[in-house]
Tab-separated table of C-alpha atoms in Angstrom:
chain	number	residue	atom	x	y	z
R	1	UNK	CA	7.163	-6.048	-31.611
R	2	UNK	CA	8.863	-3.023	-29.548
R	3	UNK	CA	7.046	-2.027	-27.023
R	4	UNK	CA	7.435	1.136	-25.121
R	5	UNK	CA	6.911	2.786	-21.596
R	6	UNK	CA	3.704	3.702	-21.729
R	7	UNK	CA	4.133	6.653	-19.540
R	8	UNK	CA	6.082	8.206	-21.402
R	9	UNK	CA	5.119	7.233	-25.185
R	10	UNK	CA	1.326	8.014	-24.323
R	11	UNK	CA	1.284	9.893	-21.274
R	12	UNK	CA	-2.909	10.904	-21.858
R	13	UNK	CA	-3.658	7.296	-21.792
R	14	UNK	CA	-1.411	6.435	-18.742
R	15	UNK	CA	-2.541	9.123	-16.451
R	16	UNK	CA	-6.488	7.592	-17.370
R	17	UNK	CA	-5.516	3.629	-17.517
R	18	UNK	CA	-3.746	4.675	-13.440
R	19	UNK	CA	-6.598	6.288	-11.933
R	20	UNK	CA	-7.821	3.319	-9.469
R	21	UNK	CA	-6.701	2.991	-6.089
R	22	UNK	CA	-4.905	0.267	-6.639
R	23	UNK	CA	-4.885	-3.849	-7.503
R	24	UNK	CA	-6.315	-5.026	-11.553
R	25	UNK	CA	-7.743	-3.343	-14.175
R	26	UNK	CA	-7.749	-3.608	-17.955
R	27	UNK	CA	-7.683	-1.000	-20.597
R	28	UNK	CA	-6.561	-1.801	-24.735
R	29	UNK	CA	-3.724	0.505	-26.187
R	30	UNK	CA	-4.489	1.686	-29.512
R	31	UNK	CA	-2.602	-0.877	-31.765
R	32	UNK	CA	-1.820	-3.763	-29.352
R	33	UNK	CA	-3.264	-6.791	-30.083
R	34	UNK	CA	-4.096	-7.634	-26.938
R	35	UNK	CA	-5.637	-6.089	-24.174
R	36	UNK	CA	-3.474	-4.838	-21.035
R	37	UNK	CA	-4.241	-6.373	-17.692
R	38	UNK	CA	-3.050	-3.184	-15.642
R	39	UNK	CA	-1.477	-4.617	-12.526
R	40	UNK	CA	-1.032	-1.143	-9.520
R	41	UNK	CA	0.138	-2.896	-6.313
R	42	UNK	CA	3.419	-1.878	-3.678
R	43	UNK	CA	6.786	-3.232	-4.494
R	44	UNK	CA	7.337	-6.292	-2.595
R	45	UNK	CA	3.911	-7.560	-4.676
R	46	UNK	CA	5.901	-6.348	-8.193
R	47	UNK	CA	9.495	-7.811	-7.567
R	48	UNK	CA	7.614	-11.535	-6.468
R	49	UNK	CA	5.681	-12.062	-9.634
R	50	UNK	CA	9.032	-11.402	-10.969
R	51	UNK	CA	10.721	-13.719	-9.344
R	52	UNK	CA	7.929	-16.174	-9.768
R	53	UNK	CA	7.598	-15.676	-13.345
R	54	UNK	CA	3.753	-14.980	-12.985
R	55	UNK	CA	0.766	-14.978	-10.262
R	56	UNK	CA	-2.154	-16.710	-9.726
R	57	UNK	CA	-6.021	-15.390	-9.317
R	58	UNK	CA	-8.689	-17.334	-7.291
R	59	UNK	CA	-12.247	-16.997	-8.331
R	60	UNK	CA	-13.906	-17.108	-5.028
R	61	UNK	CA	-17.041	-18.231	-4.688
R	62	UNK	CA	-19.691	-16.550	-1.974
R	63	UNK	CA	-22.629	-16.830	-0.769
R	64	UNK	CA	-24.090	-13.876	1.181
R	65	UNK	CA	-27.670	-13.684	2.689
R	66	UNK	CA	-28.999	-16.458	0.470
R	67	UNK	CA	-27.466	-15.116	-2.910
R	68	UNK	CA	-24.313	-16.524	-4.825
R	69	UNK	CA	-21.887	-13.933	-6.360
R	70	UNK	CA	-17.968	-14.322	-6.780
R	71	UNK	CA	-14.342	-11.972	-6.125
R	72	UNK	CA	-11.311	-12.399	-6.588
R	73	UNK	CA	-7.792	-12.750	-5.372
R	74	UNK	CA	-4.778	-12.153	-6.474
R	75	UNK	CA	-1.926	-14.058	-5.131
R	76	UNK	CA	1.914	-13.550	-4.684
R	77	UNK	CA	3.492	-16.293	-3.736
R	78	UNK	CA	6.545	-15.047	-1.553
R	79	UNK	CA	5.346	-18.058	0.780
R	80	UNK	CA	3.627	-21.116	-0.329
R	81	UNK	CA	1.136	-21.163	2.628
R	82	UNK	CA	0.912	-17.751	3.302
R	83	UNK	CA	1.365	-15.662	0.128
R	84	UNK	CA	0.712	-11.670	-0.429
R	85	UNK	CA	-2.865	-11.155	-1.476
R	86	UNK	CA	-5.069	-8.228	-3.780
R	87	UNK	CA	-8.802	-8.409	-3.059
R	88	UNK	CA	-10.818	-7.645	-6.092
R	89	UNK	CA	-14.223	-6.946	-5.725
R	90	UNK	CA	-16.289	-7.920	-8.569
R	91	UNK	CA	-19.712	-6.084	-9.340
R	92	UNK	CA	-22.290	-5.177	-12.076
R	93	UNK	CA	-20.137	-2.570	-13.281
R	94	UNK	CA	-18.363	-2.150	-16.508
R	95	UNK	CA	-14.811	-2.172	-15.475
R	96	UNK	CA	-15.284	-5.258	-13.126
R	97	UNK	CA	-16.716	-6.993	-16.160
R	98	UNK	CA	-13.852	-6.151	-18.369
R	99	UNK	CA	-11.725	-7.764	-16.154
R	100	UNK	CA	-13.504	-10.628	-16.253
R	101	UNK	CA	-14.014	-11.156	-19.946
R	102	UNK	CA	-10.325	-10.650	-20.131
R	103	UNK	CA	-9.288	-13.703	-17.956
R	104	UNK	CA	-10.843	-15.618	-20.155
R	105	UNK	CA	-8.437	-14.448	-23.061
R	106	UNK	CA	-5.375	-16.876	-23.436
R	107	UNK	CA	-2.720	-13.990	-23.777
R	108	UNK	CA	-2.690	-10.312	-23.092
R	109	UNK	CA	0.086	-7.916	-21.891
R	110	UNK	CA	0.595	-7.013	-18.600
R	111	UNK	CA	2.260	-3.972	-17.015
R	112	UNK	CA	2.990	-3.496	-13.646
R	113	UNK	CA	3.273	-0.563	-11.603
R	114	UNK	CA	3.651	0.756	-8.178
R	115	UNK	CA	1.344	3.190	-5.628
R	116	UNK	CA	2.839	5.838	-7.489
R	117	UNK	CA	2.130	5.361	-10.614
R	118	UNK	CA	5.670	4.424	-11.955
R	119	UNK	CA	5.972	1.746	-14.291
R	120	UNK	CA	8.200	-0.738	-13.638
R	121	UNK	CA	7.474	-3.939	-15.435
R	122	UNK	CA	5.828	-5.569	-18.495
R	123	UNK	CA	4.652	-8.700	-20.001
R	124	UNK	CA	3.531	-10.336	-22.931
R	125	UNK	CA	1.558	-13.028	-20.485
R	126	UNK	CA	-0.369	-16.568	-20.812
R	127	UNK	CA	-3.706	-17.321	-18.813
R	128	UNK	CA	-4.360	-20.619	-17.933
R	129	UNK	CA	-7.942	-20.924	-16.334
R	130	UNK	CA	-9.035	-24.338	-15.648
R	131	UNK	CA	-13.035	-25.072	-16.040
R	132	UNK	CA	-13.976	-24.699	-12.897
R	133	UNK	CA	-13.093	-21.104	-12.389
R	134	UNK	CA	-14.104	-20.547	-15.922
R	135	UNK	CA	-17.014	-21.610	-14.913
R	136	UNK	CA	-17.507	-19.580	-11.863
R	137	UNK	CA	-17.223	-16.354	-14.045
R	138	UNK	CA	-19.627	-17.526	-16.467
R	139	UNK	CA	-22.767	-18.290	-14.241
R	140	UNK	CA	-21.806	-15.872	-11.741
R	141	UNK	CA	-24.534	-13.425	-10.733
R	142	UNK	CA	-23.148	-9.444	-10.150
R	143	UNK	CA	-24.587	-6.807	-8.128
R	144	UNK	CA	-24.492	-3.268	-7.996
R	145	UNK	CA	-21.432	-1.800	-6.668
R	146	UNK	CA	-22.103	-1.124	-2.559
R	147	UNK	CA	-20.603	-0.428	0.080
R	148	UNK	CA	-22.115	-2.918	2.639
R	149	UNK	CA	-22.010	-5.721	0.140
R	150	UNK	CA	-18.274	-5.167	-0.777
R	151	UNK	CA	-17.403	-4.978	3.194
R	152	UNK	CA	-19.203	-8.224	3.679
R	153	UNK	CA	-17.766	-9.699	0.391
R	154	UNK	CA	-14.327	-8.963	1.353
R	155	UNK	CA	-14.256	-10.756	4.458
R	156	UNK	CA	-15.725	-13.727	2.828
R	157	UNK	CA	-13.492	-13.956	0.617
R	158	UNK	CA	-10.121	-13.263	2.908
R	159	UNK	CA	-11.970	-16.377	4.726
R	160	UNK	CA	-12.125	-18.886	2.291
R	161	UNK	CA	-9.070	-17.990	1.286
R	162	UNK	CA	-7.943	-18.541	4.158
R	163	UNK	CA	-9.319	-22.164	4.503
R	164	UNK	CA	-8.680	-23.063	0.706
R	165	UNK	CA	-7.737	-26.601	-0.045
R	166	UNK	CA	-4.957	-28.072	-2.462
R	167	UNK	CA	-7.882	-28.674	-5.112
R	168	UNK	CA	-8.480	-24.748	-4.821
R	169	UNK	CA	-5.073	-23.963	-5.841
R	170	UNK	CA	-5.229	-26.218	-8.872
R	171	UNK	CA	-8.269	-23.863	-9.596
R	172	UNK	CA	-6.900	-20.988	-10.223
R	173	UNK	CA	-6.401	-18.854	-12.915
R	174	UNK	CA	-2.396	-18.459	-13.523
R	175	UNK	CA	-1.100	-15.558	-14.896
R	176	UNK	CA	2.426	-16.711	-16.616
R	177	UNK	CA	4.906	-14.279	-17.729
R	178	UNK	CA	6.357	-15.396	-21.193
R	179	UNK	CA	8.748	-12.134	-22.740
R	180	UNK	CA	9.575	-8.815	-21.253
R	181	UNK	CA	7.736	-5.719	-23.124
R	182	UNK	CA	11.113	-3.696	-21.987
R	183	UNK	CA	14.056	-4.495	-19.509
R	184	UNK	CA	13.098	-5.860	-16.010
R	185	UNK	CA	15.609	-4.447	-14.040
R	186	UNK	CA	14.462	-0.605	-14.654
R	187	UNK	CA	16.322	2.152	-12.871
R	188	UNK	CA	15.519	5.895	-12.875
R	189	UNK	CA	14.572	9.089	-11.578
R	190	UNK	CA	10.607	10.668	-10.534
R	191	UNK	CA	11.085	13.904	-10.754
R	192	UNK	CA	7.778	15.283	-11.484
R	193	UNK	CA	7.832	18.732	-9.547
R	194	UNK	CA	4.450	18.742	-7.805
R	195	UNK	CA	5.627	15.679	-6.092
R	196	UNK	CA	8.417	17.415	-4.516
R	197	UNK	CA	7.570	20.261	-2.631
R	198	UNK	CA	7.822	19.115	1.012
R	199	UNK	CA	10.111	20.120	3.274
R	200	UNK	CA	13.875	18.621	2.716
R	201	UNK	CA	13.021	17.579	-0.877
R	202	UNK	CA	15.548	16.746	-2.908
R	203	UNK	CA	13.650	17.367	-6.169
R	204	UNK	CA	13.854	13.682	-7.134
R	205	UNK	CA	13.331	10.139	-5.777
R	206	UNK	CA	15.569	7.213	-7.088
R	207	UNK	CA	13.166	4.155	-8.151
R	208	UNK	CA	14.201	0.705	-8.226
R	209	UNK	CA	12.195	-1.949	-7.834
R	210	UNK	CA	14.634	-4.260	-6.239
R	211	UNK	CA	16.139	-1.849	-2.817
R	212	UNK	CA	19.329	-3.007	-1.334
R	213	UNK	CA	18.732	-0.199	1.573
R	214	UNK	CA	15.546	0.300	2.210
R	215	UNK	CA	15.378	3.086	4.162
R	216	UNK	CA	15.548	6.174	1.764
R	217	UNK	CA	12.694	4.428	-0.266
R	218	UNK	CA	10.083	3.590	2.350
R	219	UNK	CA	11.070	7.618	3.299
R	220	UNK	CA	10.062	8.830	-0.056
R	221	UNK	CA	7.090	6.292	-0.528
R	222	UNK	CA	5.784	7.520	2.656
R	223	UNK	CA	6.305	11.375	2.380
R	224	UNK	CA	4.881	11.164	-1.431
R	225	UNK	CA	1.796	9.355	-0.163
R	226	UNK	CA	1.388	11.673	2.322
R	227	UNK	CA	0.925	14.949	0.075
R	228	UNK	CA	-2.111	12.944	-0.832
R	229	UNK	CA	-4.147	14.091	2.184
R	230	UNK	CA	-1.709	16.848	3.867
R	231	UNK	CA	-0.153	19.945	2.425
R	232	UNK	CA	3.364	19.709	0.514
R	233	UNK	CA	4.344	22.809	3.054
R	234	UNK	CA	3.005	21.098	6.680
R	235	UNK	CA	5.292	17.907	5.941
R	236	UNK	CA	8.811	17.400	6.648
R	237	UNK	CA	11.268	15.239	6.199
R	238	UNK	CA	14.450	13.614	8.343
R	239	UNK	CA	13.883	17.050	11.084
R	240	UNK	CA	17.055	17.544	13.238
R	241	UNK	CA	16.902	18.550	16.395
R	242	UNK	CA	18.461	21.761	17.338
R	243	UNK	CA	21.378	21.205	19.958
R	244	UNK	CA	23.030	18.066	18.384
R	245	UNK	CA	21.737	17.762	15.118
R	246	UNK	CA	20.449	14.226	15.700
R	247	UNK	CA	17.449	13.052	13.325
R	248	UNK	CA	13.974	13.490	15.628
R	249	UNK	CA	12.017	11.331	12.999
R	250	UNK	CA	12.014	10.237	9.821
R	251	UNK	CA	8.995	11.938	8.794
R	252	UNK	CA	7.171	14.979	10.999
R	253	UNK	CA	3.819	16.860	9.783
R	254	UNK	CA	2.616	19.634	11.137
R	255	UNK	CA	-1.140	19.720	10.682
R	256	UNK	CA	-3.130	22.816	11.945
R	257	UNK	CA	-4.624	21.089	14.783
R	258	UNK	CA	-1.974	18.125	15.405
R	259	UNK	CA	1.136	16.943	15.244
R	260	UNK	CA	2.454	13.461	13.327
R	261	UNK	CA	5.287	11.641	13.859
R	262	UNK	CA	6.567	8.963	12.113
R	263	UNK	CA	8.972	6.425	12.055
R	264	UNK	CA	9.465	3.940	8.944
R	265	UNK	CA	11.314	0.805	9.102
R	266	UNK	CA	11.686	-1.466	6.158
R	267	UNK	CA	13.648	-4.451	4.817
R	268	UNK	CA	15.519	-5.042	1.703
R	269	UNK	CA	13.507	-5.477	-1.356
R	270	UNK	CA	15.566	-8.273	-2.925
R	271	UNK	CA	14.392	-11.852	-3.921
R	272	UNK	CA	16.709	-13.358	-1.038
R	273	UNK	CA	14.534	-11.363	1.168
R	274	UNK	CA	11.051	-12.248	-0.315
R	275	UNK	CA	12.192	-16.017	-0.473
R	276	UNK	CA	13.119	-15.927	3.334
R	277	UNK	CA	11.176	-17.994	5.860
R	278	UNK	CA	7.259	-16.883	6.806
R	279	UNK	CA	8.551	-17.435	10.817
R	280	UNK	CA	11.902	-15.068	10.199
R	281	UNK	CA	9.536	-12.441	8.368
R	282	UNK	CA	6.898	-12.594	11.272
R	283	UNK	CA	9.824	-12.127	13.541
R	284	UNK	CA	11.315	-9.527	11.273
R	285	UNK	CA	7.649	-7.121	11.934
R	286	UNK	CA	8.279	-7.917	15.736
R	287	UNK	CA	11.684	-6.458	15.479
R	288	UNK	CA	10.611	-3.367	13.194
R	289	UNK	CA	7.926	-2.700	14.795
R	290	UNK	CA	9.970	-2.827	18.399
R	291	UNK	CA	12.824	-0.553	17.057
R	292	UNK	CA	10.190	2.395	15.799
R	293	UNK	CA	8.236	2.565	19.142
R	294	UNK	CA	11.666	3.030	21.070
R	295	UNK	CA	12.752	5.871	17.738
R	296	UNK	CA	9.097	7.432	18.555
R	297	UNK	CA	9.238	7.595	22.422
R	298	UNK	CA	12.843	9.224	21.775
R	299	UNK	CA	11.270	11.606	19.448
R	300	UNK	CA	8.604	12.251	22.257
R	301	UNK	CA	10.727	13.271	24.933
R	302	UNK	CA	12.183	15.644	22.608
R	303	UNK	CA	8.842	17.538	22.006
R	304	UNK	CA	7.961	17.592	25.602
R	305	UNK	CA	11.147	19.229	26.501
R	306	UNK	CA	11.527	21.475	23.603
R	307	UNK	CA	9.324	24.702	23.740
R	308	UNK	CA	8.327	26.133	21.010
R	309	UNK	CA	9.513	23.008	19.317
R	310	UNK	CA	12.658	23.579	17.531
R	311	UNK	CA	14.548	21.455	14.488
R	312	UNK	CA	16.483	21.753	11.230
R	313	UNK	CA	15.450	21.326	8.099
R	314	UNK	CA	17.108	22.826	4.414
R	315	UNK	CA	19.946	23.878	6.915
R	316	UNK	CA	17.191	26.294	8.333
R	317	UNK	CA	15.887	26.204	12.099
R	318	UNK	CA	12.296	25.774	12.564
R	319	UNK	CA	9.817	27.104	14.917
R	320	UNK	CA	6.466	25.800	15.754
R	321	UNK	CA	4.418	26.329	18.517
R	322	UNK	CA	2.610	23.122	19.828
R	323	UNK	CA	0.778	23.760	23.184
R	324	UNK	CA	-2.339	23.722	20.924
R	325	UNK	CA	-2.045	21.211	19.089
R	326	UNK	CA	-2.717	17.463	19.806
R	327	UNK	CA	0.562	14.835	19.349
R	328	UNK	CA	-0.050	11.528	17.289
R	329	UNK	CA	2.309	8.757	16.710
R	330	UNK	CA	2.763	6.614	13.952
R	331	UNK	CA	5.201	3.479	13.156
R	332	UNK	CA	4.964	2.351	9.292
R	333	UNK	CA	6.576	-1.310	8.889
R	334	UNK	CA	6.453	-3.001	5.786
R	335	UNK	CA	3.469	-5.553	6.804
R	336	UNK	CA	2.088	-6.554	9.848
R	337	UNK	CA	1.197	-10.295	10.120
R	338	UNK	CA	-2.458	-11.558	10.988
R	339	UNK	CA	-1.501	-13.789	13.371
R	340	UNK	CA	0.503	-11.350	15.581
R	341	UNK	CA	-1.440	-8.361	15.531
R	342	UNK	CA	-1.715	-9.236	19.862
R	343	UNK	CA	1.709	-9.009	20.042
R	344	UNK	CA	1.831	-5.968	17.902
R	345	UNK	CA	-1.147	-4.505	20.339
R	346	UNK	CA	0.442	-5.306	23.101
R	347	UNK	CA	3.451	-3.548	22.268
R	348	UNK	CA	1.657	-0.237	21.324
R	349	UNK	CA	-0.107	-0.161	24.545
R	350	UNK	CA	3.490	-0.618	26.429
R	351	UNK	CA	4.375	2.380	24.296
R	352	UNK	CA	1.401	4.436	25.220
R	353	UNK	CA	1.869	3.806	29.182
R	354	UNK	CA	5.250	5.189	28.898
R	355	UNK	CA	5.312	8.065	26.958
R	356	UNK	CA	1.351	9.035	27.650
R	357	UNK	CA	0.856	9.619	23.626
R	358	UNK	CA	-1.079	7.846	20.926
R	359	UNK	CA	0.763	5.277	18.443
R	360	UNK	CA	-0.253	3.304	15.832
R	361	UNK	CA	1.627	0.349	14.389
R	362	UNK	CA	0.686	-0.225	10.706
R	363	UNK	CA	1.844	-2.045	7.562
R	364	UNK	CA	3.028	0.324	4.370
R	365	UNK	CA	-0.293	-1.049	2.340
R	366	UNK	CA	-2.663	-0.221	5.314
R	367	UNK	CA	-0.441	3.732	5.188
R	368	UNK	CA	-1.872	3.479	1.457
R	369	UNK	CA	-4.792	2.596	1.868
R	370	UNK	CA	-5.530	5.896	4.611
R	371	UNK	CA	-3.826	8.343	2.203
R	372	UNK	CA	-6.047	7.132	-0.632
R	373	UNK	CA	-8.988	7.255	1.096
R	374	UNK	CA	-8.884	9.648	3.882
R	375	UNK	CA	-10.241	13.156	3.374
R	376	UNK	CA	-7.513	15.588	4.163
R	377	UNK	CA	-5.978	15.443	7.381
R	378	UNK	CA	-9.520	15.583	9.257
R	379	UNK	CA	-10.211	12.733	7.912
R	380	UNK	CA	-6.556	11.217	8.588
R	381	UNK	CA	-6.972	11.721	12.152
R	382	UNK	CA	-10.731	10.521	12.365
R	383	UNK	CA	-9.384	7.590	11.240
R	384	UNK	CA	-6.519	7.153	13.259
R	385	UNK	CA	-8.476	7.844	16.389
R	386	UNK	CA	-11.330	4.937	15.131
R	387	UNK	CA	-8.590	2.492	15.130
R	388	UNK	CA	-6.758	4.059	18.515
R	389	UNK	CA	-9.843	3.887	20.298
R	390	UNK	CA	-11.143	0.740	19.585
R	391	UNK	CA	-7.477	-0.924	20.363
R	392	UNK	CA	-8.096	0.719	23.769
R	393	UNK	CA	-11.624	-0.603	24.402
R	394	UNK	CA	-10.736	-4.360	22.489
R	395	UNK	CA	-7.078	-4.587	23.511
R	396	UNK	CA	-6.220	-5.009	19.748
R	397	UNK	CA	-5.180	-2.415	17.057
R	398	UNK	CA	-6.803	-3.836	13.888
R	399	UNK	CA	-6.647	-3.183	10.078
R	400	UNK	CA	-9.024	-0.632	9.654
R	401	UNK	CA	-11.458	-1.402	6.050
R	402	UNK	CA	-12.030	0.933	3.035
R	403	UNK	CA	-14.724	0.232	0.693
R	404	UNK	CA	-17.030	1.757	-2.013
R	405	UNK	CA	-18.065	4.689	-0.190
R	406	UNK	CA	-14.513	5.612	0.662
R	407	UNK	CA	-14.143	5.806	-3.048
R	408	UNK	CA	-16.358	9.584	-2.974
R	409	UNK	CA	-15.093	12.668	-1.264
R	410	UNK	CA	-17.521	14.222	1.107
R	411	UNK	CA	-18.651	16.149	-1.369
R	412	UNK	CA	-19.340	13.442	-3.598
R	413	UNK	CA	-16.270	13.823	-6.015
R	414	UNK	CA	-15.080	10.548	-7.518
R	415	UNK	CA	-11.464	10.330	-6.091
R	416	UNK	CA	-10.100	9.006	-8.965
């Protein structure tokens, strides 16, 4: 059987099977035989079950104030020890319960596609779920979707996770690919207009899913996922400063109370990278995260001696006034590392003596995650200041946590 992209052969049933924030879901396509395990995660996740011809999902079990429930992870094994991880929540909900009843299926399709949306892979797959986990999803006991109980959850299960055993890897669910739905090695151009409005747009974005230079992408991931919170017209991108043309940042937005720069540093999205050592990628953040806080205390000095703040984008100059408005500092990396989030700290506060302004050091998924769930750019900067200040009180700058209620706008809109 043919099969074809699914955004654009039945575009009404795409734009409703993508509205999640991201990780599993499942929906049927009218005339498939099998149901589609819908798979929305960044890049790096995409090109590794690639490589590794599949994934695997852990049923988790937990036990939380006296009562027995279960999650899941997904896992993506760039590193055998220390792989990239999805946490699914699992409630009494229908869509949760879907998921599960379809793990238990011994083939379905899976497609694969990225924070934006854009399709990029597919699968005709086989599950393999040995009885234990079968098991787990059979007597497991579901509660209502809440926000306490997922926050709790979550860390219970990025615990035992954490501590699992050889015997809980043989317990897993794998996901194997068996034939491609389409070619794996897609190439094209997003050019839906009401993505491409900001300032220095090209009208387009190139998407790959393997990224030789990785610059340009994380650029136009980041300034895409920003429109989700700021106005098209307060961001811009690649600004050039006025007397030598030199790039100020790669990314500026001008909100009506602040100012946010941000720097974006990336590495290759190739299988040689994924497959490199877990010590050369920890010291690969390190070195990322380094080079952006010298780019952001560059682009610092520029706005303190620039009045009205002057740059050039479109080949036009640009004036803003920003005595009024408060400066924030951002450096997106593509993942910060659990185990070195002192060292990142402790970097970010050198940063913050010097140049007297706020910056944050965060992984792209984390930059996700706030554009997904923050309210507008109030909500952006609440956010960024939670984090800010509690690095200042604790002396670490951690992950901040999204859960169900982050799900509602504050007027109780479903985001999704």
């Amino acid at each position: 059987m043919k099969h074809q992209i699914l955004s654009a052969s039945q575009p009404t049933l795409w734009n409703e099977a993508v509205r999640f924030p991201g990780g599993l879901t499942v929906f049927v396509v009218p005339g498939d035989d099998l149901p589609t395990l819908l798979v929305k995660m960044p890049h790096q996740y995409l090109l590794t079950s690639r490589m590794n011809r599949g994934f695997k999902i852990y049923v988790v079990p937990l036990e939380r104030q006296g009562s027995s429930t279960i999650g899941l992870v997904s896992a993506f094994f760039d590193d055998i020890d220390n792989p990239l991880t999805v946490w699914t929540p699992i409630a009494h909900e229908p869509h949760a319960q879907a998921l599960l009843q379809t793990l238990q299926i011994s083939r379905i399709f899976v497609r694969m596609v990225d924070e934006h949306n854009r399709e990029l892979l597919a699968y005709e797959a086989m599950i393999d779920i040995p009885p234990i986990a079968s098991a787990r999803i059979t007597s497991a006991k579901l509660y209502p979707t809440a926000h306490d109980i997922d926050l709790d959850t979550r860390k219970l299960g990025e615990t035992w996770f954490g501590m699992r055993s050889t015997a809980d890897d043989e317990q897993a669910i794998t996901v194997s690919f068996l034939n491609p739905l389409y070619e794996e090695d897609r190439k094209f151009r997003d050019e839906r207009p009401e993505l491409f409005t900001f300032h220095g747009s090209a009208g387009f974005a190139e998407v790959s899913l393997v990224r030789l230079e990785p610059g340009q992408f994380q650029e136009m991931d980041i300034l895409l996922m920003l429109q989700r919170i700021f106005n098209p017209q307060q961001i811009y991108h690649a600004p050039l400063r006025k007397n030598d043309r030199e790039e100020i940042c790669d990314v500026l937005v001008v909100a009506d109370d602040y100012i946010l720069i941000i720097q974006a540093k990336d590495s290759p999205n190739t299988e040689k990278m994924l497959s490199s050592s877990f010590d050369r990628k920890r010291s690969k953040a390190k070195s990322q995260l380094d080079d952006g806080c010298n780019q952001v205390a560059g682009a610092i000095g520029y706005l303190k001696r620039t009045h009205p703040l002057q740059f050039i984008v479109d080949k036009k100059i640009v004036s803003v006034e920003i005595e009024d408005k408060e400066v924030l500092s951002l450096v997106v990396i593509r993942e910060r590392i659990t185990y070195d989030y002192q060292h990142y700290s402790a970097r970010l506060m050198r940063l913050h003596q010097k140049i007297g302004i706020p910056c944050l050091g965060i992984g792209f998924v984390e930059l996700t995650q706030y554009c997904t769930f923050c309210d507008g750019p109030d909500g952006f900067r609440k956010a960024y200041w939670s984090v800010f200040n509690d690095g200042i009180k604790t002396g670490v700058f951690k992950q901040l946590r999204f859960g169900v209620k982050d799900l509602y706008t504050h007027d109780g809109e479903f985001r999704f």
